[in-house]
XYZ file of C-alpha atoms in Angstrom:
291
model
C -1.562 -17.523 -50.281
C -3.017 -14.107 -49.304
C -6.308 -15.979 -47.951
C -3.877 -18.328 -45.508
C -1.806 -15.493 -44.410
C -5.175 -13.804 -43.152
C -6.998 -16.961 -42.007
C -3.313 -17.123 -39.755
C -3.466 -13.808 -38.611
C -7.102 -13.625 -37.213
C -6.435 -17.182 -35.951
C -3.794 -15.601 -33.525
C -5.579 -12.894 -33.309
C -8.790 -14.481 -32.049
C -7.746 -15.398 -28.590
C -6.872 -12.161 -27.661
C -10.173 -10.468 -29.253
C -12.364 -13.447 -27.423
C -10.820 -12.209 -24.361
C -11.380 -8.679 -24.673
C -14.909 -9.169 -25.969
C -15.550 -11.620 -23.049
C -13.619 -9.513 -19.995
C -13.772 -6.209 -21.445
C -16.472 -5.236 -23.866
C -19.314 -7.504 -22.374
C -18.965 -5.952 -18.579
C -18.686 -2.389 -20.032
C -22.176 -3.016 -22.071
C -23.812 -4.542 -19.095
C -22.619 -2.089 -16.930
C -24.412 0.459 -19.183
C -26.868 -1.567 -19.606
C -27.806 -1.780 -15.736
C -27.570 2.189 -15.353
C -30.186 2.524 -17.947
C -32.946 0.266 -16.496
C -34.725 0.175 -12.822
C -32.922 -3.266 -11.493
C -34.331 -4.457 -8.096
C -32.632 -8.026 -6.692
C -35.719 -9.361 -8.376
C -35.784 -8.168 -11.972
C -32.143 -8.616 -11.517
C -32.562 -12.552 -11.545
C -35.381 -12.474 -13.634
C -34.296 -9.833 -16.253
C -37.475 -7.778 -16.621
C -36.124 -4.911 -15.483
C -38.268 -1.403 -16.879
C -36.148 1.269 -19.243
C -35.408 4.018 -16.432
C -33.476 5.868 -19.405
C -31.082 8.668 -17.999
C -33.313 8.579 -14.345
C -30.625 6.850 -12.449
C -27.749 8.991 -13.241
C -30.324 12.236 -12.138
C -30.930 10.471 -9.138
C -26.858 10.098 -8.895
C -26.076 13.598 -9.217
C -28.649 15.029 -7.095
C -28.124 13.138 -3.828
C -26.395 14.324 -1.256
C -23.222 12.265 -1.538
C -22.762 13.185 -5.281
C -20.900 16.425 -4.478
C -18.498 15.163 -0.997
C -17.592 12.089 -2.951
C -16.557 14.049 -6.009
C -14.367 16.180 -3.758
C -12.970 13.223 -1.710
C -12.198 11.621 -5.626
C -10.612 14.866 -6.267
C -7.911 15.053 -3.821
C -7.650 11.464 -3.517
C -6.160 10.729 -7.124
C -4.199 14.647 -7.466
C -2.323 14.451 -4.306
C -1.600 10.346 -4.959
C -0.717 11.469 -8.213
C 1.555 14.024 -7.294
C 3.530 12.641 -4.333
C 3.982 9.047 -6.193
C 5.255 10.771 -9.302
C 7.304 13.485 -7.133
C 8.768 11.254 -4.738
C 9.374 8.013 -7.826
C 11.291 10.691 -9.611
C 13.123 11.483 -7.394
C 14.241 7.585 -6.121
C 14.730 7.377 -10.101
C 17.146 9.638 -9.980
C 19.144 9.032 -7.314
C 19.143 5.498 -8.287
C 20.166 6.461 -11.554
C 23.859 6.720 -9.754
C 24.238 3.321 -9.719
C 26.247 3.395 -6.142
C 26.878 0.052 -4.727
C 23.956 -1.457 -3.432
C 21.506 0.311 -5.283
C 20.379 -2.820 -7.319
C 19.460 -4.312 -4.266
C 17.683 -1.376 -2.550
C 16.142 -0.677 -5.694
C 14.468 -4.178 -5.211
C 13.128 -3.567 -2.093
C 11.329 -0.406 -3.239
C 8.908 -2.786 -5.148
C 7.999 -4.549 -1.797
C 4.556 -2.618 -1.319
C 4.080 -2.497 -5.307
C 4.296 -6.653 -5.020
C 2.083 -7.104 -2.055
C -1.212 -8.228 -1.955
C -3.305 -4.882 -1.660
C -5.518 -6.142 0.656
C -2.080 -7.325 3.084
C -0.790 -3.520 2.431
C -4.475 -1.918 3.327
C -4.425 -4.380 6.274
C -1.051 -2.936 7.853
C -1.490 0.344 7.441
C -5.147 0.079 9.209
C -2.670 -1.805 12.258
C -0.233 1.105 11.883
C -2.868 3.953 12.269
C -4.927 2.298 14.874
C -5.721 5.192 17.250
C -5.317 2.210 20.346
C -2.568 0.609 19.332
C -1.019 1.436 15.766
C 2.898 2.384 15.685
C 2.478 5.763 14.556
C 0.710 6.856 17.559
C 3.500 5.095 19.752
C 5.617 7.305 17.859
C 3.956 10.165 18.261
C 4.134 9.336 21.688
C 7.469 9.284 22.314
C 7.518 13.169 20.961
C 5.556 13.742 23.290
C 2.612 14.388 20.837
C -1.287 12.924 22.074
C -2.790 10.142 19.690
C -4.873 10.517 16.644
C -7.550 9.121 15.391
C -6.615 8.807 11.660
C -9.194 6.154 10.701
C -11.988 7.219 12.627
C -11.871 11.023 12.594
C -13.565 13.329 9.555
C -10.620 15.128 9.058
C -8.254 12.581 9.147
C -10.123 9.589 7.326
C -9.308 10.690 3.544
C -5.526 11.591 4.270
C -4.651 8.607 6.169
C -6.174 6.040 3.287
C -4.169 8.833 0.292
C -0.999 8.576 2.338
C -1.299 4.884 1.995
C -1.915 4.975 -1.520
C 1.229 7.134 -2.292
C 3.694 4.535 -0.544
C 2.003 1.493 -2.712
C 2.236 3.488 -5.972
C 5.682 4.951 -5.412
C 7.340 1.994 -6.819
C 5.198 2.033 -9.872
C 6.427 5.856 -10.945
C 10.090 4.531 -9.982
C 10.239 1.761 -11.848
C 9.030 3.831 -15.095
C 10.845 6.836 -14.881
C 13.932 4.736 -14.291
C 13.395 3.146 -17.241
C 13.024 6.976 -19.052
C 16.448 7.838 -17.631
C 18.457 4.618 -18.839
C 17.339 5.643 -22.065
C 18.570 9.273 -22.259
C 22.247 9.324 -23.858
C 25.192 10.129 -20.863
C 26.513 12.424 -23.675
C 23.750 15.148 -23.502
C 24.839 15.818 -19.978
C 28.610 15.382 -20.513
C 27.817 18.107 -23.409
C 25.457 19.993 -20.843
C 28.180 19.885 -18.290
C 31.012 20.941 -20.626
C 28.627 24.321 -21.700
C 29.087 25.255 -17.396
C 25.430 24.045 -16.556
C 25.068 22.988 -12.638
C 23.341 19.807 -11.823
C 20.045 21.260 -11.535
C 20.257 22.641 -14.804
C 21.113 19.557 -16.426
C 17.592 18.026 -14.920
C 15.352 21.017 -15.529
C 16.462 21.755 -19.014
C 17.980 18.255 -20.588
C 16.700 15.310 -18.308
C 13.111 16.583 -17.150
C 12.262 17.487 -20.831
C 13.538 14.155 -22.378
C 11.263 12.120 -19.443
C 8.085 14.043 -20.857
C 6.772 11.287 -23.033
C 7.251 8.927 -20.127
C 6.588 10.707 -17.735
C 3.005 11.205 -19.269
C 2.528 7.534 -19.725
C 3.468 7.121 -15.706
C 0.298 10.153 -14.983
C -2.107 9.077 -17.297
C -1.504 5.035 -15.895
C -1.562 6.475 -12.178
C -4.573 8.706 -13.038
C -6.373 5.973 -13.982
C -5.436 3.662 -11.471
C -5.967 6.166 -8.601
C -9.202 6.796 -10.147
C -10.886 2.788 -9.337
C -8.673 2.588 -6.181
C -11.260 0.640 -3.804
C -9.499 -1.891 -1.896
C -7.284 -0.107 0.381
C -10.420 2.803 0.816
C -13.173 0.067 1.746
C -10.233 -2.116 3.696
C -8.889 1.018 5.778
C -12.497 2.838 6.326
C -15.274 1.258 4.142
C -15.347 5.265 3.346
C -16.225 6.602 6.725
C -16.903 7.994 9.110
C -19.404 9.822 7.918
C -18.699 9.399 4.264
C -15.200 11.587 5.193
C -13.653 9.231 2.916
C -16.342 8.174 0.196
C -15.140 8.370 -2.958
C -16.767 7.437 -6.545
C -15.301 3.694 -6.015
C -16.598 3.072 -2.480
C -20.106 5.066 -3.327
C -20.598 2.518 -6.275
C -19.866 -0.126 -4.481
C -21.955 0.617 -1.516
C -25.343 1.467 -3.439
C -24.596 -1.939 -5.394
C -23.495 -4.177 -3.152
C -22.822 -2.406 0.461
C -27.217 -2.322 1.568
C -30.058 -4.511 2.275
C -31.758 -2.973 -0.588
C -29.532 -2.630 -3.438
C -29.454 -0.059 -5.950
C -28.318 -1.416 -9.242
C -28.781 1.098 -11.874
C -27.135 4.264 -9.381
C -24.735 1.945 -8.614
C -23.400 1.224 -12.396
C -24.118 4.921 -13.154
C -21.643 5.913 -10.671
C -19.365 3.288 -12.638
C -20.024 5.020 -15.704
C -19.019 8.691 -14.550
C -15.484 7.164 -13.363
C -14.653 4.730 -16.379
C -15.590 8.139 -18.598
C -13.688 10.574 -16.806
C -10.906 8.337 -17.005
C -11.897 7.640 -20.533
C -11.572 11.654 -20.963
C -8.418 12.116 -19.634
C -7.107 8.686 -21.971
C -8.130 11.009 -25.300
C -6.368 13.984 -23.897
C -3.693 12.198 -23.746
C -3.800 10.530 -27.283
C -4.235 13.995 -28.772
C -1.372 15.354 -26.756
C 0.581 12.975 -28.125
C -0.181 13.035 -31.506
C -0.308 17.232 -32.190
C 2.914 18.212 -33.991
């Protein structure tokens, strides 16, 4: 009976490992696979590729684009990370009143989470055009001149982060609204009753009870934020310049983006961002399980 129980068990369980082996673990061996050996479009098809060992990640960190694209990664994912969980807390919360309507505005805020990222990359590039977007026209009417967000160096990487925040907002709200319908009315109604002020009540009962998810919500973003290419390569292919490269776009470039690929820098580059966010992952899992 024992022996059918198991044989029942791994036969459910077997799907779900076939995919993970076949989508998951096979990629990430390749993928480390490729940074270890010299691939040229050639050996690529032919597979004859010669061990480079750790050449092509020396070759990563010592070009010139190693150190602006770390920076632009940087302040990409820390300012996404805290304006989408800032500004999703805060919706939470003041959807957390339940007013009338709210259900319904509370929809719309998924809108940009349930687009197509490459239609929400697309319409933000129309709204920033420096010609013709709407923002300028806005600006306009102030009585402020036009700016070239996608094309100018010190515009590039703030214009592609700002659209970033508004597509992950709806992520963080969704979450921490979830956190907050799960935190007992009576802990404020006892809060309340001991003479604490509304702010109080957040900093010192609510905003400590959302920790858990609210660490779930950072660690998800962070890695998330970390692999955002689409709207980067969509809104500026990571120009001008490089003024918005990041680790994403730079992999994808030396892999894919020249006449001459580079294969091996290319999944190095990978690498570095699947174990930085593989870093932050066990930080959390410690976190979570010290006493």
């Amino acid at each position: 009976m024992n022996i059918r129980r198991r044989a029942g068990a791994w036969a459910f369980l077997a799907p779900v490992l076939l995919y993970l082996l076949l989508f998951y673990a096979y990629p990430l061996v390749r993928n480390v696979e490729l940074s270890l050996r010299d691939y040229t479009v050639r050996s690529f098809v032919h597979g004859d590729a010669p061990f480079a060992g750790l050449a092509n990640y020396a070759a990563v960190l010592a070009d010139a684009t190693f150190w602006p694209a770390l920076g632009h990664t940087i302040v990409f994912t820390v300012v996404s990370l805290v304006f989408q969980f800032g500004i999703g807390l805060a919706l939470a919360v003041f959807f957390h009143r339940h007013f009338p309507l709210s259900a319904t505005l509370r929809a719309l805020f998924l809108v940009p989470w349930l687009l197509p990222l490459i239609v929400s990359a697309s319409t933000w590039s129309w709204m920033l055009n420096s010609d013709s977007g709407v923002v300028n026209a806005l600006l306009g009417w102030f009585g402020a001149g036009p700016v070239n967000w996608l094309t100018s160096p010190d515009w590039a990487l703030w214009s592609v982060t700002l659209a970033n925040i508004w597509i992950g907002v709806p992520f963080n709200l969704v979450v921490l609204y979830s956190g907050l319908q799960a935190i007992s009315p009576d802990l404020h109604e006892a809060a309340a009753l001991d003479g604490a002020t509304g702010a109080q009540r957040f900093w010192r009962v609510t905003f400590p009870l959302l920790r858990p998810v609210s660490a779930i919500t950072l660690l998800l973003g962070l890695v998330y934020t970390l692999k955002v290419f689409d709207i980067i390569w969509i809104m500026t292919k990571g120009g001008p310049s490089g003024a918005s490269t990041t680790f994403a776009t730079w992999s994808y470039r030396l892999g894919f983006g020249n006449l001459v690929p580079a294969f091996g820098p290319g999944a190095a580059v990978g690498n570095l961002l699947i174990l930085t966010a593989l870093v932050f992952g066990l930080l959390y899992i410690r976190r979570q399980h010290t006493p």
